[in-house]
């Protein structure tokens, strides 16, 4: 039996992101449910978010973000041989999204699979992409996080409808002579599976907010620190910290405990809400576009969410 020679490392060549056009402010929500701008901003940190309408699916969002990442990478669709779509909100489970997204982007016959690790999904998918390149199973990988959470959230449930939103972010991952995607630290806490769940096909997303809040602010900074350690990077040397955009108070608590004093901390939640698997690439892509982070600098990613799942790695910013 023979095995292919893999690449010494992998890197993200380019990011891309997309949000639906429809901006929903806290005041807009206050017209539908009993809530207010002050409560949402002080408890969660969100000012506005985007909701996709019935004409726009999670596949449409993924195609937009994936197309932008591909264009920014300078690669052709024909260069991609693996497409991984991280999502936990497909409208239906069969067929998967990845094959249809690839087809819409003109990627011919790639390996194509969906990955569900909820809000940690992008970090899981990035690790899978990097490992596939290093093992020689794939050459160039398109990784997309896409979510249409609004189709699984009850607008009348104010505990969730003010938080979750729609969007997509994508990365083109390619071989690299020197490693530019660090080792992933990943794990799960299945004993807390009930904390965020959709019970069955007629249910909406339900979460135990305080359980999740407590877990996120106590269990995750050691994971982030371990990802730095395993990459041989001191938190003080990070140019950016891009955690999952779940709640501004969670983001700031983890950032404080991490001690990444020079790092620009992603606060994309303010304008994007919680877009689950899309939130990390969406935030980082926008930070790059707006010149907030240096090319070649190191960014620490930290995904966490339903499952409960988590994953973290250091990457070099393209
Ligand atoms: C969801 C979350 C913001 C709720 O904040 P909280 O401080 O735990 O709020 P509680 O649920 O205890 O509710 C506090 C009060 O606000 C009220 N409230 C809840 N949602 C509200 C809303 N959208 N608008 C206004 N008031 C609201 C409650 O009814 C309650 O009122 P009461 O004190 O009169 O009973 C918070 O728990 C959280 O962010 N958890 C983490 C969730 C998360 O990040 N999930 C995604 C992980 S991927």
XYZ file of C-alpha atoms and ligand atoms in Angstrom:
366
model
C 0.000 0.000 0.000
C 1.209 3.514 -0.789
C 0.382 6.802 0.921
C 0.584 10.243 -0.684
C 3.244 12.665 0.495
C 1.465 15.463 2.302
C 2.460 19.112 2.550
C 4.669 20.293 5.443
C 1.966 22.731 6.530
C -1.176 24.548 5.492
C -2.214 28.188 5.461
C -5.284 30.319 4.880
C -4.730 32.125 1.579
C -7.833 34.330 1.764
C -11.085 34.924 3.621
C -14.480 36.114 2.381
C -17.755 36.935 4.083
C -21.359 37.721 3.338
C -24.367 38.980 5.270
C -27.937 39.293 4.025
C -29.021 42.857 3.185
C -31.837 43.062 5.739
C -30.587 44.928 8.849
C -32.655 44.265 11.991
C -32.029 46.691 14.852
C -32.936 46.156 18.503
C -35.709 48.721 18.055
C -37.075 46.667 15.143
C -37.249 43.626 17.451
C -38.861 45.697 20.214
C -41.796 46.266 17.835
C -42.395 42.493 17.677
C -41.441 41.173 21.142
C -41.156 42.562 24.631
C -37.526 43.674 24.671
C -35.512 46.868 24.383
C -32.234 48.222 23.050
C -30.779 48.855 26.519
C -31.353 45.242 27.687
C -29.908 43.695 24.538
C -26.843 45.952 24.393
C -26.013 45.615 28.079
C -26.567 41.829 28.333
C -25.418 40.646 24.925
C -23.676 43.574 23.198
C -25.640 43.441 19.945
C -26.797 46.646 18.223
C -28.053 45.091 15.004
C -27.960 41.847 13.057
C -28.969 40.574 9.603
C -31.884 38.268 8.841
C -32.130 36.444 5.523
C -35.555 36.512 3.915
C -37.392 33.498 2.483
C -35.709 34.122 -0.877
C -32.219 33.556 0.530
C -31.090 30.126 1.795
C -28.056 29.064 3.823
C -26.675 27.757 0.499
C -27.035 31.227 -1.075
C -25.152 32.752 1.868
C -22.403 30.107 1.564
C -22.047 30.633 -2.190
C -21.635 34.388 -1.696
C -18.977 34.045 1.028
C -17.207 31.152 -0.706
C -17.148 33.044 -4.023
C -15.581 36.066 -2.348
C -12.898 33.970 -0.617
C -12.123 32.213 -3.886
C -11.858 35.510 -5.792
C -9.590 36.993 -3.110
C -7.350 33.894 -3.164
C -6.571 34.217 -6.878
C -7.254 30.482 -7.315
C -9.698 29.138 -9.889
C -12.686 27.005 -8.883
C -10.921 24.126 -10.673
C -8.034 24.335 -8.170
C -10.304 23.329 -5.260
C -10.606 19.599 -4.555
C -12.362 19.609 -1.184
C -15.279 21.706 0.094
C -16.230 21.551 3.785
C -19.339 23.388 4.943
C -19.674 23.928 8.687
C -23.304 24.468 9.609
C -25.874 23.455 12.201
C -28.906 25.013 10.536
C -29.485 23.342 7.160
C -33.096 23.569 6.118
C -33.035 19.797 5.528
C -30.408 17.134 6.283
C -30.295 15.456 2.862
C -28.569 16.196 0.533
C -25.685 17.979 2.207
C -24.952 21.631 1.484
C -21.315 21.218 0.431
C -21.996 19.442 -2.867
C -24.579 22.011 -3.934
C -22.421 24.949 -2.856
C -19.463 23.499 -4.794
C -21.632 23.005 -7.881
C -22.908 26.602 -7.724
C -19.307 27.854 -7.457
C -18.181 25.779 -10.440
C -15.955 23.460 -8.388
C -15.889 20.185 -10.318
C -16.390 16.914 -8.390
C -14.636 17.883 -5.144
C -14.787 15.932 -1.915
C -17.763 17.642 -0.286
C -19.120 17.245 3.200
C -20.985 19.149 5.897
C -19.671 19.289 9.439
C -21.827 20.003 12.480
C -19.964 21.187 15.541
C -22.363 24.110 15.957
C -20.584 27.379 16.788
C -17.227 25.549 16.972
C -17.814 24.259 13.425
C -15.490 26.606 11.562
C -12.503 25.759 13.791
C -13.233 22.036 13.437
C -13.492 22.413 9.645
C -10.283 24.437 9.448
C -8.461 21.706 11.389
C -9.908 19.038 9.082
C -8.844 21.068 6.023
C -5.315 21.607 7.337
C -4.925 17.945 8.293
C -6.251 16.793 4.888
C -3.635 18.924 3.132
C -0.844 17.719 5.416
C -1.908 14.090 4.928
C -2.055 14.497 1.149
C -5.819 13.775 0.942
C -6.556 17.236 -0.483
C -4.622 19.976 -2.222
C -6.701 23.145 -1.877
C -9.722 23.311 0.396
C -12.640 25.718 0.551
C -13.969 25.926 4.117
C -17.280 27.729 4.657
C -19.265 28.476 7.799
C -22.867 29.275 6.896
C -25.963 29.641 9.044
C -29.561 30.620 8.583
C -30.389 30.479 12.267
C -33.587 32.418 11.777
C -35.212 29.347 10.236
C -34.669 27.447 13.513
C -35.316 30.279 15.991
C -38.786 31.323 17.166
C -38.974 35.102 16.802
C -41.336 35.157 19.792
C -38.767 33.535 22.098
C -36.924 36.641 23.253
C -34.238 34.574 24.994
C -32.940 33.478 21.601
C -34.395 35.722 18.888
C -32.465 38.812 19.997
C -29.175 36.862 19.833
C -29.073 34.639 16.744
C -28.719 35.828 13.154
C -27.766 34.812 9.606
C -24.495 35.055 7.690
C -21.546 33.218 6.170
C -17.757 33.340 6.170
C -15.236 31.341 4.157
C -11.530 30.569 3.869
C -9.376 29.095 1.114
C -6.811 26.755 2.676
C -3.712 25.715 0.713
C -0.388 23.905 1.257
C 2.439 25.837 2.851
C 6.177 25.220 3.281
C 5.982 26.519 6.860
C 2.994 25.783 9.116
C 0.556 28.704 9.269
C -2.383 26.856 10.864
C -1.436 25.642 14.327
C -2.499 22.438 16.088
C -6.165 22.369 17.035
C -7.233 21.899 20.645
C -10.728 20.517 20.488
C -13.176 18.775 22.737
C -16.730 18.519 23.943
C -18.920 18.372 27.041
C -21.744 16.016 26.101
C -23.003 16.067 29.676
C -24.254 19.584 28.898
C -25.869 18.663 25.579
C -29.274 19.871 26.759
C -28.003 23.425 27.306
C -28.485 24.371 23.639
C -30.750 22.211 21.548
C -33.447 21.810 18.936
C -35.537 19.000 20.418
C -37.129 17.678 17.225
C -38.174 18.734 13.741
C -41.119 20.768 14.971
C -39.128 22.588 17.693
C -37.144 25.801 17.732
C -33.727 26.419 19.225
C -33.781 26.437 23.015
C -30.930 27.421 25.303
C -30.232 27.564 29.022
C -28.567 30.954 28.856
C -26.973 30.987 32.276
C -25.534 27.456 32.012
C -23.913 28.376 28.708
C -22.686 31.714 30.049
C -21.059 30.095 33.092
C -19.403 27.378 31.005
C -18.120 29.809 28.383
C -16.596 32.199 30.904
C -14.902 29.501 33.012
C -13.989 26.522 30.788
C -12.703 28.115 27.599
C -9.756 30.363 28.381
C -7.628 27.302 29.291
C -8.487 25.851 25.863
C -7.390 29.086 24.174
C -4.175 29.152 26.205
C -3.431 25.528 25.317
C -3.891 26.300 21.602
C -1.258 29.051 21.960
C 1.067 26.744 23.872
C 0.765 23.942 21.331
C 1.555 26.391 18.522
C 4.531 27.759 20.484
C 3.023 31.237 20.604
C 2.734 33.477 23.665
C -0.689 35.165 24.053
C 1.204 38.469 24.320
C 2.435 37.988 20.737
C -1.030 37.587 19.196
C -2.121 40.293 16.747
C -5.767 39.244 16.968
C -8.134 37.206 19.129
C -11.193 36.031 17.253
C -13.522 34.058 19.527
C -16.960 32.885 18.475
C -19.262 35.909 18.592
C -21.747 34.595 21.169
C -22.051 37.461 23.599
C -19.862 40.545 24.074
C -19.597 39.884 27.818
C -18.318 36.345 27.138
C -15.842 37.650 24.547
C -14.466 40.252 26.940
C -14.272 37.853 29.905
C -12.266 35.292 27.903
C -10.026 38.000 26.390
C -9.224 39.322 29.877
C -8.322 35.861 31.172
C -6.215 35.114 28.097
C -3.930 38.101 28.614
C -3.456 38.814 24.906
C -2.778 42.453 25.607
C -1.645 43.509 22.129
C -4.324 41.586 20.280
C -7.208 43.259 18.505
C -10.267 41.484 19.904
C -13.074 40.718 17.443
C -16.315 42.430 18.459
C -18.236 41.709 15.299
C -21.226 40.598 17.371
C -22.171 44.262 17.763
C -23.205 44.461 14.098
C -23.669 40.802 13.176
C -25.256 39.046 16.151
C -24.451 35.399 16.835
C -24.094 33.612 13.494
C -22.801 30.312 14.956
C -20.339 28.554 12.609
C -20.142 31.666 10.420
C -19.141 34.081 13.152
C -15.356 33.546 13.277
C -14.608 33.753 9.526
C -17.164 36.559 9.183
C -15.464 38.573 11.926
C -11.894 37.945 10.783
C -12.694 38.543 7.119
C -14.199 41.903 7.992
C -11.237 42.814 10.250
C -8.866 42.064 7.364
C -11.021 44.025 4.894
C -11.051 47.037 7.214
C -7.280 46.890 7.802
C -7.659 46.282 11.550
C -5.192 43.370 11.648
C -1.777 42.952 9.993
C -1.137 40.439 7.230
C 1.341 37.867 8.583
C 0.279 38.527 12.202
C -1.003 35.701 14.378
C -4.684 35.292 15.193
C -6.085 32.966 17.842
C -9.459 31.463 16.901
C -11.783 29.978 19.541
C -15.076 28.358 18.591
C -17.576 27.080 21.151
C -21.248 26.245 21.276
C -23.944 23.590 21.171
C -22.859 20.058 21.936
C -21.285 21.499 23.911
C -18.286 21.649 21.577
C -15.160 23.762 21.422
C -12.066 24.133 19.245
C -9.188 26.569 19.082
C -6.094 27.139 16.943
C -3.598 29.861 16.058
C -3.373 30.899 12.410
C -1.298 33.323 10.397
C -3.471 36.138 9.023
C -3.368 36.146 5.194
C -29.080 34.758 27.133
C -28.506 35.755 28.142
C -28.132 37.045 27.443
C -29.564 36.047 29.179
O -29.033 36.909 30.161
P -29.319 36.622 31.692
O -28.639 37.664 32.447
O -28.933 35.194 31.955
O -30.854 36.844 31.730
P -32.008 35.949 32.371
O -32.406 34.873 31.427
O -31.620 35.568 33.763
O -33.122 37.038 32.444
C -33.002 38.218 33.228
C -34.240 39.037 33.059
O -34.274 39.587 31.725
C -35.477 39.194 31.082
N -35.204 38.987 29.659
C -34.789 37.845 29.061
N -34.620 38.063 27.753
C -34.937 39.344 27.523
C -34.946 40.153 26.378
N -34.596 39.672 25.162
N -35.300 41.444 26.510
C -35.645 41.951 27.704
N -35.668 41.241 28.840
C -35.294 39.946 28.754
C -35.905 37.927 31.780
O -37.279 37.704 31.648
C -35.520 38.242 33.200
O -36.465 39.085 33.780
P -36.846 38.942 35.328
O -35.573 39.240 36.071
O -37.911 39.963 35.497
O -37.308 37.536 35.507
C -27.252 35.179 28.851
O -27.602 34.144 29.726
C -26.250 34.666 27.879
O -25.714 35.406 27.082
N -25.940 33.357 27.917
C -25.030 32.778 26.971
C -25.813 32.391 25.770
C -24.943 32.169 24.566
O -23.925 32.805 24.417
N -25.378 31.254 23.717
C -24.719 30.960 22.512
C -23.598 30.063 22.744
S -22.991 29.601 21.240
